[in-house]
PDB file of C-alpha atoms in Angstrom:
ATOM      1  CA  MET I1028      92.159 199.186 138.760  1.00 52.00           C
ATOM      2  CA  LYS I1029      91.581 197.008 135.682  1.00 55.00           C
ATOM      3  CA  LYS I1030      88.135 196.060 136.980  1.00 56.00           C
ATOM      4  CA  LEU I1031      87.233 199.707 137.579  1.00 49.00           C
ATOM      5  CA  ILE I1032      88.294 200.646 134.044  1.00 57.00           C
ATOM      6  CA  SER I1033      86.339 197.682 132.660  1.00 55.00           C
ATOM      7  CA  VAL I1034      83.208 198.740 134.541  1.00 50.00           C
ATOM      8  CA  PHE I1035      83.601 202.331 133.333  1.00 54.00           C
ATOM      9  CA  LEU I1036      84.026 201.225 129.709  1.00 54.00           C
ATOM     10  CA  CYS I1037      81.051 198.893 129.919  1.00 52.00           C
ATOM     11  CA  LEU I1038      78.820 201.555 131.454  1.00 52.00           C
ATOM     12  CA  THR I1039      79.941 204.074 128.826  1.00 54.00           C
ATOM     13  CA  LEU I1040      79.065 201.587 126.112  1.00 50.00           C
ATOM     14  CA  LEU I1041      75.637 200.977 127.630  1.00 50.00           C
ATOM     15  CA  ILE I1042      74.904 204.691 128.012  1.00 54.00           C
ATOM     16  CA  PHE I1043      76.001 205.767 124.544  1.00 51.00           C
ATOM     17  CA  SER I1044      74.671 202.795 122.598  1.00 51.00           C
ATOM     18  CA  GLY I1045      71.077 203.990 122.831  1.00 49.00           C
ATOM     19  CA  CYS I1046      69.928 201.273 125.203  1.00 47.00           C
ATOM     20  CA  ASN I1047      66.385 201.593 126.472  1.00 47.00           C
ATOM     21  CA  SER I1048      66.582 202.303 130.196  1.00 48.00           C
ATOM     22  CA  SER I1049      62.969 201.617 131.062  1.00 50.00           C
ATOM     23  CA  GLY I1050      61.200 198.421 132.037  1.00 49.00           C
ATOM     24  CA  SER I1051      62.664 195.116 130.814  1.00 54.00           C
ATOM     25  CA  GLY I1052      65.496 196.878 128.950  1.00 60.00           C
ATOM     26  CA  GLU I1053      66.966 197.896 132.282  1.00 69.00           C
ATOM     27  CA  GLN I1054      66.993 194.288 133.494  1.00 70.00           C
ATOM     28  CA  GLU I1055      68.583 193.193 130.210  1.00 75.00           C
ATOM     29  CA  ASP I1056      71.290 195.868 130.606  1.00 72.00           C
ATOM     30  CA  GLU I1057      71.985 194.660 134.129  1.00 76.00           C
ATOM     31  CA  ASN I1058      72.279 191.056 132.912  1.00 76.00           C
ATOM     32  CA  ILE I1059      74.731 192.102 130.185  1.00 75.00           C
ATOM     33  CA  LEU I1060      76.802 194.065 132.692  1.00 71.00           C
ATOM     34  CA  ASN I1061      76.866 191.173 135.197  1.00 73.00           C
ATOM     35  CA  GLU I1062      77.874 188.686 132.508  1.00 73.00           C
ATOM     36  CA  TYR I1063      80.655 191.005 131.364  1.00 68.00           C
ATOM     37  CA  LEU I1064      81.955 191.510 134.910  1.00 67.00           C
ATOM     38  CA  ASP I1065      81.908 187.750 135.570  1.00 69.00           C
ATOM     39  CA  ASN I1066      84.123 187.221 132.535  1.00 65.00           C
ATOM     40  CA  VAL I1067      86.503 190.028 133.543  1.00 61.00           C
ATOM     41  CA  SER I1068      87.097 188.444 136.935  1.00 60.00           C
ATOM     42  CA  LYS I1069      88.119 185.163 135.248  1.00 58.00           C
ATOM     43  CA  PHE I1070      91.013 186.979 133.580  1.00 61.00           C
ATOM     44  CA  GLU I1071      92.078 188.685 136.809  1.00 69.00           C
ATOM     45  CA  THR I1072      92.370 185.451 138.822  1.00 79.00           C
ATOM     46  CA  PRO I1073      96.048 184.558 139.223  1.00 85.00           C
ATOM     47  CA  VAL I1074      97.338 181.206 138.005  1.00 90.00           C
ATOM     48  CA  ARG I1075      99.682 179.606 140.500  1.00 90.00           C
ATOM     49  CA  GLU I1076     100.492 176.098 139.300  1.00 91.00           C
ATOM     50  CA  PHE I1077     104.062 176.053 140.610  1.00 94.00           C
ATOM     51  CA  GLY I1078     105.653 177.198 143.881  1.00 95.00           C
ATOM     52  CA  SER I1079     104.351 178.499 147.189  1.00 95.00           C
ATOM     53  CA  PRO I1080     103.624 182.225 147.581  1.00 96.00           C
ATOM     54  CA  LEU I1081     105.976 184.390 149.637  1.00 96.00           C
ATOM     55  CA  SER I1082     105.937 188.150 150.203  1.00 96.00           C
ATOM     56  CA  TYR I1083     108.737 190.674 150.130  1.00 97.00           C
ATOM     57  CA  LEU I1084     107.776 193.939 151.849  1.00 96.00           C
ATOM     58  CA  HIS I1085     109.898 197.057 152.186  1.00 95.00           C
ATOM     59  CA  MET I1086     108.829 200.424 153.583  1.00 93.00           C
ATOM     60  CA  GLU I1087     110.780 203.589 153.964  1.00 90.00           C
ATOM     61  CA  THR I1088     110.043 207.295 153.735  1.00 87.00           C
ATOM     62  CA  GLY I1089     108.340 207.999 150.432  1.00 89.00           C
ATOM     63  CA  ILE I1090     108.159 204.480 149.035  1.00 92.00           C
ATOM     64  CA  SER I1091     106.574 201.113 149.710  1.00 95.00           C
ATOM     65  CA  VAL I1092     107.529 197.889 147.959  1.00 96.00           C
ATOM     66  CA  SER I1093     105.298 194.810 147.908  1.00 97.00           C
ATOM     67  CA  ILE I1094     106.345 191.787 145.852  1.00 97.00           C
ATOM     68  CA  LEU I1095     104.524 188.468 145.868  1.00 97.00           C
ATOM     69  CA  TYR I1096     106.740 185.717 144.466  1.00 97.00           C
ATOM     70  CA  PRO I1097     106.951 181.912 144.502  1.00 97.00           C
ATOM     71  CA  GLU I1098     109.280 179.765 146.520  1.00 97.00           C
ATOM     72  CA  THR I1099     109.845 176.887 144.117  1.00 96.00           C
ATOM     73  CA  GLY I1100     112.110 174.507 146.005  1.00 95.00           C
ATOM     74  CA  TYR I1101     114.589 174.686 143.109  1.00 97.00           C
ATOM     75  CA  LEU I1102     117.614 176.641 144.299  1.00 97.00           C
ATOM     76  CA  PHE I1103     118.605 177.998 140.867  1.00 98.00           C
ATOM     77  CA  ILE I1104     115.115 179.444 140.301  1.00 98.00           C
ATOM     78  CA  ASP I1105     114.704 180.775 143.840  1.00 98.00           C
ATOM     79  CA  ARG I1106     118.106 182.516 143.701  1.00 98.00           C
ATOM     80  CA  ALA I1107     117.315 184.102 140.318  1.00 98.00           C
ATOM     81  CA  ILE I1108     113.961 185.428 141.577  1.00 98.00           C
ATOM     82  CA  GLU I1109     115.520 186.759 144.795  1.00 98.00           C
ATOM     83  CA  SER I1110     118.286 188.435 142.782  1.00 98.00           C
ATOM     84  CA  TRP I1111     115.695 190.072 140.510  1.00 98.00           C
ATOM     85  CA  ILE I1112     113.760 191.305 143.560  1.00 98.00           C
ATOM     86  CA  ASP I1113     116.945 192.842 144.991  1.00 97.00           C
ATOM     87  CA  GLU I1114     117.764 194.534 141.657  1.00 97.00           C
ATOM     88  CA  ILE I1115     114.292 195.939 140.970  1.00 97.00           C
ATOM     89  CA  THR I1116     113.920 197.180 144.551  1.00 96.00           C
ATOM     90  CA  ALA I1117     117.351 198.866 144.477  1.00 96.00           C
ATOM     91  CA  GLU I1118     116.541 200.484 141.115  1.00 95.00           C
ATOM     92  CA  TYR I1119     113.374 202.150 142.366  1.00 94.00           C
ATOM     93  CA  LEU I1120     114.811 203.053 145.769  1.00 93.00           C
ATOM     94  CA  TYR I1121     117.654 204.808 143.926  1.00 93.00           C
ATOM     95  CA  GLU I1122     115.181 206.591 141.626  1.00 90.00           C
ATOM     96  CA  ILE I1123     113.281 208.154 144.530  1.00 89.00           C
ATOM     97  CA  LYS I1124     116.360 208.945 146.665  1.00 87.00           C
ATOM     98  CA  GLY I1125     116.742 212.658 147.280  1.00 85.00           C
ATOM     99  CA  LYS I1126     113.303 213.614 145.984  1.00 87.00           C
ATOM    100  CA  LYS I1127     111.264 215.614 148.490  1.00 87.00           C
ATOM    101  CA  ASP I1128     107.523 215.362 149.092  1.00 89.00           C
ATOM    102  CA  VAL I1129     107.267 212.336 146.805  1.00 90.00           C
ATOM    103  CA  THR I1130     105.378 209.115 147.349  1.00 93.00           C
ATOM    104  CA  ALA I1131     105.839 205.950 145.330  1.00 95.00           C
ATOM    105  CA  GLU I1132     104.687 202.358 145.332  1.00 96.00           C
ATOM    106  CA  LEU I1133     106.167 199.296 143.658  1.00 96.00           C
ATOM    107  CA  THR I1134     103.742 196.375 143.544  1.00 96.00           C
ATOM    108  CA  VAL I1135     104.484 193.045 141.832  1.00 97.00           C
ATOM    109  CA  ALA I1136     102.651 189.691 141.793  1.00 96.00           C
ATOM    110  CA  TYR I1137     103.211 186.512 139.850  1.00 96.00           C
ATOM    111  CA  ASN I1138     101.596 183.802 137.784  1.00 95.00           C
ATOM    112  CA  SER I1139     103.260 180.406 137.402  1.00 96.00           C
ATOM    113  CA  PHE I1140     102.641 177.656 134.893  1.00 95.00           C
ATOM    114  CA  ILE I1141     103.774 174.069 134.335  1.00 94.00           C
ATOM    115  CA  THR I1142     104.034 172.602 130.847  1.00 92.00           C
ATOM    116  CA  GLY I1143     104.436 168.863 130.699  1.00 91.00           C
ATOM    117  CA  ASP I1144     106.346 167.414 133.621  1.00 90.00           C
ATOM    118  CA  SER I1145     109.455 169.590 133.565  1.00 94.00           C
ATOM    119  CA  ILE I1146     108.962 173.030 131.968  1.00 96.00           C
ATOM    120  CA  VAL I1147     107.911 175.874 134.273  1.00 97.00           C
ATOM    121  CA  SER I1148     107.285 179.536 133.623  1.00 97.00           C
ATOM    122  CA  ILE I1149     107.042 182.242 136.277  1.00 97.00           C
ATOM    123  CA  MET I1150     105.750 185.627 135.159  1.00 97.00           C
ATOM    124  CA  MET I1151     106.379 188.554 137.511  1.00 97.00           C
ATOM    125  CA  GLU I1152     104.092 191.472 136.645  1.00 96.00           C
ATOM    126  CA  GLY I1153     103.399 194.753 138.379  1.00 96.00           C
ATOM    127  CA  THR I1154     103.477 198.531 138.411  1.00 96.00           C
ATOM    128  CA  TYR I1155     105.500 201.387 139.788  1.00 96.00           C
ATOM    129  CA  LEU I1156     103.395 204.404 140.740  1.00 95.00           C
ATOM    130  CA  ALA I1157     104.979 207.673 141.781  1.00 94.00           C
ATOM    131  CA  SER I1158     103.545 211.099 142.510  1.00 93.00           C
ATOM    132  CA  TYR I1159     106.029 212.701 140.096  1.00 91.00           C
ATOM    133  CA  THR I1160     105.180 210.541 137.047  1.00 91.00           C
ATOM    134  CA  ALA I1161     102.418 211.074 134.503  1.00 92.00           C
ATOM    135  CA  HIS I1162     101.383 207.408 134.467  1.00 94.00           C
ATOM    136  CA  PRO I1163     102.324 204.087 136.070  1.00 94.00           C
ATOM    137  CA  GLU I1164     105.334 202.187 134.821  1.00 95.00           C
ATOM    138  CA  GLU I1165     104.575 198.575 133.914  1.00 96.00           C
ATOM    139  CA  ILE I1166     106.983 195.896 135.119  1.00 96.00           C
ATOM    140  CA  LEU I1167     107.272 192.451 133.566  1.00 97.00           C
ATOM    141  CA  THR I1168     109.865 189.713 133.691  1.00 98.00           C
ATOM    142  CA  VAL I1169     109.606 185.987 133.019  1.00 98.00           C
ATOM    143  CA  PHE I1170     111.638 183.044 134.269  1.00 98.00           C
ATOM    144  CA  ASN I1171     111.398 179.912 132.076  1.00 98.00           C
ATOM    145  CA  ALA I1172     113.130 176.781 133.340  1.00 97.00           C
ATOM    146  CA  ASP I1173     113.501 173.069 132.778  1.00 97.00           C
ATOM    147  CA  ILE I1174     113.378 171.627 136.290  1.00 96.00           C
ATOM    148  CA  LYS I1175     114.552 168.175 135.171  1.00 96.00           C
ATOM    149  CA  SER I1176     117.865 169.548 133.909  1.00 96.00           C
ATOM    150  CA  ASN I1177     118.033 172.407 136.471  1.00 95.00           C
ATOM    151  CA  ARG I1178     118.616 175.115 133.866  1.00 96.00           C
ATOM    152  CA  PHE I1179     116.895 178.185 132.465  1.00 97.00           C
ATOM    153  CA  ILE I1180     115.520 178.053 128.960  1.00 95.00           C
TER     154      ILE I1180
END
């Protein structure tokens, strides 16, 4: 979705900026667009420096849940992430319960980072889309931990 919006904005800029669309100007416009799109994709590539990816999938009438999260090998982090997944899933399942002719989707992925030899950060980011809402709801939570002392920061 972000890439589609980026392409639309770039094309709008090219169209309304008075660019010459004939001859070599067209090639130059294409080069600018390609360079822009190459840079956009760099920002959309997930960073996964810590943990191994696992998927949580849940489907029932009207809603699908897809959460990509890391298995870290550190019990206190893994339990906290699993608890958050249970809470966020229950929250949105409750929200849609009893609504008729509604479809919804909860999608979450993660980025993970290591700072030094003991500080880790796991950022869970996603969206909740529902047919009864005006726009998607953004979801973001972060787990910061010191793995040497086995505690959250």
